[in-house]
């Protein structure tokens, strides 16, 4: 399948996309997705702040 035929199928794929399935997935797994994401974000922000703080001393 060439690039051109894939681009022609793109609008059909977008129109037939199951947005309700994504909604159900997010509703079921929101905590499982959010908790590790927030935890890693806080760890990385704290690490970055500590690294800058140590460099300033």
PDB file of N, CA and C in Angstrom:
ATOM      1  N   UNK A   1       0.853  -1.172   0.000  1.00  0.00           N
ATOM      2  CA  UNK A   1       0.000   0.000   0.000  1.00  0.00           C
ATOM      3  C   UNK A   1       0.897   1.233   0.000  1.00  0.00           C
ATOM      4  N   UNK A   2       0.706   2.079  -0.957  1.00  0.00           N
ATOM      5  CA  UNK A   2       1.536   3.266  -1.079  1.00  0.00           C
ATOM      6  C   UNK A   2       1.077   4.388  -0.170  1.00  0.00           C
ATOM      7  N   UNK A   3       1.914   5.408  -0.089  1.00  0.00           N
ATOM      8  CA  UNK A   3       1.610   6.573   0.747  1.00  0.00           C
ATOM      9  C   UNK A   3       0.335   7.265   0.267  1.00  0.00           C
ATOM     10  N   UNK A   4       0.179   7.382  -1.055  1.00  0.00           N
ATOM     11  CA  UNK A   4      -0.985   8.077  -1.600  1.00  0.00           C
ATOM     12  C   UNK A   4      -2.281   7.371  -1.222  1.00  0.00           C
ATOM     13  N   UNK A   5      -2.300   6.061  -1.320  1.00  0.00           N
ATOM     14  CA  UNK A   5      -3.529   5.349  -0.973  1.00  0.00           C
ATOM     15  C   UNK A   5      -3.793   5.404   0.532  1.00  0.00           C
ATOM     16  N   UNK A   6      -2.742   5.467   1.342  1.00  0.00           N
ATOM     17  CA  UNK A   6      -2.930   5.600   2.786  1.00  0.00           C
ATOM     18  C   UNK A   6      -3.511   6.970   3.115  1.00  0.00           C
ATOM     19  N   UNK A   7      -3.038   8.011   2.411  1.00  0.00           N
ATOM     20  CA  UNK A   7      -3.566   9.353   2.642  1.00  0.00           C
ATOM     21  C   UNK A   7      -5.026   9.451   2.214  1.00  0.00           C
ATOM     22  N   UNK A   8      -5.395   8.706   1.184  1.00  0.00           N
ATOM     23  CA  UNK A   8      -6.783   8.715   0.744  1.00  0.00           C
ATOM     24  C   UNK A   8      -7.680   8.024   1.763  1.00  0.00           C
ATOM     25  N   UNK A   9      -7.154   7.064   2.499  1.00  0.00           N
ATOM     26  CA  UNK A   9      -7.937   6.350   3.505  1.00  0.00           C
ATOM     27  C   UNK A   9      -8.032   7.107   4.828  1.00  0.00           C
ATOM     28  N   UNK A  10      -7.170   8.101   5.032  1.00  0.00           N
ATOM     29  CA  UNK A  10      -7.115   8.813   6.310  1.00  0.00           C
ATOM     30  C   UNK A  10      -8.455   9.422   6.720  1.00  0.00           C
ATOM     31  N   UNK A  11      -9.178  10.130   5.838  1.00  0.00           N
ATOM     32  CA  UNK A  11     -10.481  10.670   6.275  1.00  0.00           C
ATOM     33  C   UNK A  11     -11.464   9.577   6.677  1.00  0.00           C
ATOM     34  N   UNK A  12     -11.421   8.440   6.023  1.00  0.00           N
ATOM     35  CA  UNK A  12     -12.318   7.338   6.370  1.00  0.00           C
ATOM     36  C   UNK A  12     -11.956   6.789   7.743  1.00  0.00           C
ATOM     37  N   UNK A  13     -10.665   6.670   8.013  1.00  0.00           N
ATOM     38  CA  UNK A  13     -10.211   6.166   9.312  1.00  0.00           C
ATOM     39  C   UNK A  13     -10.632   7.131  10.420  1.00  0.00           C
ATOM     40  N   UNK A  14     -10.480   8.432  10.187  1.00  0.00           N
ATOM     41  CA  UNK A  14     -10.835   9.430  11.200  1.00  0.00           C
ATOM     42  C   UNK A  14     -12.339   9.416  11.460  1.00  0.00           C
ATOM     43  N   UNK A  15     -13.146   9.315  10.399  1.00  0.00           N
ATOM     44  CA  UNK A  15     -14.598   9.322  10.569  1.00  0.00           C
ATOM     45  C   UNK A  15     -15.095   8.071  11.278  1.00  0.00           C
ATOM     46  N   UNK A  16     -14.443   6.948  11.065  1.00  0.00           N
ATOM     47  CA  UNK A  16     -14.878   5.694  11.671  1.00  0.00           C
ATOM     48  C   UNK A  16     -14.199   5.405  13.006  1.00  0.00           C
ATOM     49  N   UNK A  17     -13.426   6.341  13.512  1.00  0.00           N
ATOM     50  CA  UNK A  17     -12.701   6.148  14.756  1.00  0.00           C
ATOM     51  C   UNK A  17     -13.690   6.043  15.908  1.00  0.00           C
ATOM     52  N   UNK A  18     -13.461   5.129  16.810  1.00  0.00           N
ATOM     53  CA  UNK A  18     -14.386   4.878  17.914  1.00  0.00           C
ATOM     54  C   UNK A  18     -14.013   5.745  19.122  1.00  0.00           C
ATOM     55  N   UNK A  19     -14.557   6.947  19.138  1.00  0.00           N
ATOM     56  CA  UNK A  19     -14.259   7.874  20.224  1.00  0.00           C
ATOM     57  C   UNK A  19     -14.868   7.408  21.543  1.00  0.00           C
ATOM     58  N   UNK A  20     -15.975   6.690  21.473  1.00  0.00           N
ATOM     59  CA  UNK A  20     -16.598   6.170  22.693  1.00  0.00           C
ATOM     60  C   UNK A  20     -15.695   5.136  23.362  1.00  0.00           C
ATOM     61  N   UNK A  21     -14.984   4.359  22.571  1.00  0.00           N
ATOM     62  CA  UNK A  21     -14.064   3.367  23.140  1.00  0.00           C
ATOM     63  C   UNK A  21     -12.930   4.066  23.881  1.00  0.00           C
ATOM     64  N   UNK A  22     -12.451   5.173  23.335  1.00  0.00           N
ATOM     65  CA  UNK A  22     -11.399   5.937  24.021  1.00  0.00           C
ATOM     66  C   UNK A  22     -11.946   6.499  25.330  1.00  0.00           C
ATOM     67  N   UNK A  23     -13.174   7.001  25.284  1.00  0.00           N
ATOM     68  CA  UNK A  23     -13.800   7.519  26.504  1.00  0.00           C
ATOM     69  C   UNK A  23     -13.948   6.447  27.566  1.00  0.00           C
ATOM     70  N   UNK A  24     -14.390   5.260  27.167  1.00  0.00           N
ATOM     71  CA  UNK A  24     -14.528   4.154  28.124  1.00  0.00           C
ATOM     72  C   UNK A  24     -13.170   3.756  28.686  1.00  0.00           C
ATOM     73  N   UNK A  25     -12.158   3.690  27.817  1.00  0.00           N
ATOM     74  CA  UNK A  25     -10.812   3.324  28.264  1.00  0.00           C
ATOM     75  C   UNK A  25     -10.291   4.331  29.284  1.00  0.00           C
ATOM     76  N   UNK A  26     -10.454   5.626  28.985  1.00  0.00           N
ATOM     77  CA  UNK A  26      -9.966   6.649  29.911  1.00  0.00           C
ATOM     78  C   UNK A  26     -10.736   6.624  31.228  1.00  0.00           C
ATOM     79  N   UNK A  27     -12.047   6.406  31.153  1.00  0.00           N
ATOM     80  CA  UNK A  27     -12.849   6.366  32.373  1.00  0.00           C
ATOM     81  C   UNK A  27     -12.446   5.186  33.255  1.00  0.00           C
ATOM     82  N   UNK A  28     -12.151   4.055  32.635  1.00  0.00           N
ATOM     83  CA  UNK A  28     -11.750   2.869  33.402  1.00  0.00           C
ATOM     84  C   UNK A  28     -10.334   2.999  33.959  1.00  0.00           C
ATOM     85  N   UNK A  29      -9.439   3.608  33.197  1.00  0.00           N
ATOM     86  CA  UNK A  29      -8.018   3.582  33.536  1.00  0.00           C
ATOM     87  C   UNK A  29      -7.442   4.943  33.900  1.00  0.00           C
ATOM     88  N   UNK A  30      -8.289   5.913  34.215  1.00  0.00           N
ATOM     89  CA  UNK A  30      -7.794   7.263  34.473  1.00  0.00           C
ATOM     90  C   UNK A  30      -6.807   7.301  35.635  1.00  0.00           C
ATOM     91  N   UNK A  31      -7.134   6.633  36.735  1.00  0.00           N
ATOM     92  CA  UNK A  31      -6.233   6.642  37.897  1.00  0.00           C
ATOM     93  C   UNK A  31      -4.943   5.903  37.565  1.00  0.00           C
ATOM     94  N   UNK A  32      -5.057   4.798  36.845  1.00  0.00           N
ATOM     95  CA  UNK A  32      -3.874   4.011  36.492  1.00  0.00           C
ATOM     96  C   UNK A  32      -2.946   4.772  35.561  1.00  0.00           C
ATOM     97  N   UNK A  33      -3.496   5.684  34.791  1.00  0.00           N
ATOM     98  CA  UNK A  33      -2.675   6.491  33.886  1.00  0.00           C
ATOM     99  C   UNK A  33      -2.170   7.743  34.599  1.00  0.00           C
ATOM    100  N   UNK A  34      -3.052   8.392  35.365  1.00  0.00           N
ATOM    101  CA  UNK A  34      -2.726   9.680  35.973  1.00  0.00           C
ATOM    102  C   UNK A  34      -1.714   9.553  37.104  1.00  0.00           C
ATOM    103  N   UNK A  35      -1.878   8.577  37.984  1.00  0.00           N
ATOM    104  CA  UNK A  35      -0.998   8.485  39.153  1.00  0.00           C
ATOM    105  C   UNK A  35       0.475   8.318  38.771  1.00  0.00           C
ATOM    106  N   UNK A  36       0.837   7.351  37.913  1.00  0.00           N
ATOM    107  CA  UNK A  36       2.256   7.234  37.558  1.00  0.00           C
ATOM    108  C   UNK A  36       2.771   8.449  36.790  1.00  0.00           C
ATOM    109  N   UNK A  37       1.913   9.040  35.965  1.00  0.00           N
ATOM    110  CA  UNK A  37       2.331  10.213  35.198  1.00  0.00           C
ATOM    111  C   UNK A  37       2.633  11.379  36.128  1.00  0.00           C
ATOM    112  N   UNK A  38       1.741  11.644  37.066  1.00  0.00           N
ATOM    113  CA  UNK A  38       1.976  12.732  38.015  1.00  0.00           C
ATOM    114  C   UNK A  38       3.174  12.444  38.912  1.00  0.00           C
ATOM    115  N   UNK A  39       3.326  11.199  39.328  1.00  0.00           N
ATOM    116  CA  UNK A  39       4.453  10.830  40.182  1.00  0.00           C
ATOM    117  C   UNK A  39       5.776  11.066  39.469  1.00  0.00           C
ATOM    118  N   UNK A  40       5.880  10.578  38.247  1.00  0.00           N
ATOM    119  CA  UNK A  40       7.119  10.781  37.488  1.00  0.00           C
ATOM    120  C   UNK A  40       7.376  12.256  37.209  1.00  0.00           C
ATOM    121  N   UNK A  41       6.326  12.999  36.930  1.00  0.00           N
ATOM    122  CA  UNK A  41       6.482  14.432  36.679  1.00  0.00           C
ATOM    123  C   UNK A  41       7.022  15.135  37.913  1.00  0.00           C
ATOM    124  N   UNK A  42       6.464  14.830  39.075  1.00  0.00           N
ATOM    125  CA  UNK A  42       6.946  15.451  40.318  1.00  0.00           C
ATOM    126  C   UNK A  42       8.386  15.060  40.621  1.00  0.00           C
ATOM    127  N   UNK A  43       8.734  13.812  40.405  1.00  0.00           N
ATOM    128  CA  UNK A  43      10.110  13.362  40.647  1.00  0.00           C
ATOM    129  C   UNK A  43      11.075  14.090  39.723  1.00  0.00           C
ATOM    130  N   UNK A  44      10.729  14.180  38.446  1.00  0.00           N
ATOM    131  CA  UNK A  44      11.615  14.856  37.495  1.00  0.00           C
ATOM    132  C   UNK A  44      11.734  16.347  37.789  1.00  0.00           C
ATOM    133  N   UNK A  45      10.622  16.988  38.159  1.00  0.00           N
ATOM    134  CA  UNK A  45      10.687  18.410  38.501  1.00  0.00           C
ATOM    135  C   UNK A  45      11.543  18.635  39.740  1.00  0.00           C
ATOM    136  N   UNK A  46      11.404  17.779  40.746  1.00  0.00           N
ATOM    137  CA  UNK A  46      12.203  17.905  41.961  1.00  0.00           C
ATOM    138  C   UNK A  46      13.678  17.656  41.668  1.00  0.00           C
ATOM    139  N   UNK A  47      13.968  16.658  40.838  1.00  0.00           N
ATOM    140  CA  UNK A  47      15.352  16.359  40.474  1.00  0.00           C
ATOM    141  C   UNK A  47      15.975  17.538  39.729  1.00  0.00           C
ATOM    142  N   UNK A  48      15.218  18.115  38.803  1.00  0.00           N
ATOM    143  CA  UNK A  48      15.728  19.243  38.032  1.00  0.00           C
ATOM    144  C   UNK A  48      15.972  20.448  38.941  1.00  0.00           C
ATOM    145  N   UNK A  49      15.050  20.710  39.860  1.00  0.00           N
ATOM    146  CA  UNK A  49      15.211  21.820  40.796  1.00  0.00           C
ATOM    147  C   UNK A  49      16.428  21.597  41.694  1.00  0.00           C
ATOM    148  N   UNK A  50      16.601  20.380  42.196  1.00  0.00           N
ATOM    149  CA  UNK A  50      17.737  20.064  43.064  1.00  0.00           C
ATOM    150  C   UNK A  50      19.055  20.208  42.316  1.00  0.00           C
ATOM    151  N   UNK A  51      19.083  19.764  41.064  1.00  0.00           N
ATOM    152  CA  UNK A  51      20.301  19.876  40.249  1.00  0.00           C
ATOM    153  C   UNK A  51      20.682  21.345  40.057  1.00  0.00           C
ATOM    154  N   UNK A  52      19.701  22.186  39.769  1.00  0.00           N
ATOM    155  CA  UNK A  52      19.977  23.619  39.587  1.00  0.00           C
ATOM    156  C   UNK A  52      20.391  24.263  40.903  1.00  0.00           C
ATOM    157  N   UNK A  53      19.766  23.844  42.002  1.00  0.00           N
ATOM    158  CA  UNK A  53      20.085  24.396  43.309  1.00  0.00           C
ATOM    159  C   UNK A  53      21.521  24.051  43.704  1.00  0.00           C
ATOM    160  N   UNK A  54      21.932  22.793  43.448  1.00  0.00           N
ATOM    161  CA  UNK A  54      23.301  22.384  43.776  1.00  0.00           C
ATOM    162  C   UNK A  54      24.317  23.115  42.913  1.00  0.00           C
ATOM    163  N   UNK A  55      23.972  23.359  41.660  1.00  0.00           N
ATOM    164  CA  UNK A  55      24.893  24.063  40.767  1.00  0.00           C
ATOM    165  C   UNK A  55      25.059  25.520  41.191  1.00  0.00           C
ATOM    166  N   UNK A  56      24.044  26.092  41.804  1.00  0.00           N
ATOM    167  CA  UNK A  56      24.101  27.494  42.218  1.00  0.00           C
ATOM    168  C   UNK A  56      24.934  27.681  43.483  1.00  0.00           C
ATOM    169  N   UNK A  57      25.157  26.620  44.240  1.00  0.00           N
ATOM    170  CA  UNK A  57      25.914  26.754  45.490  1.00  0.00           C
ATOM    171  C   UNK A  57      27.399  26.686  45.258  1.00  0.00           C
TER     172      UNK A  57
END
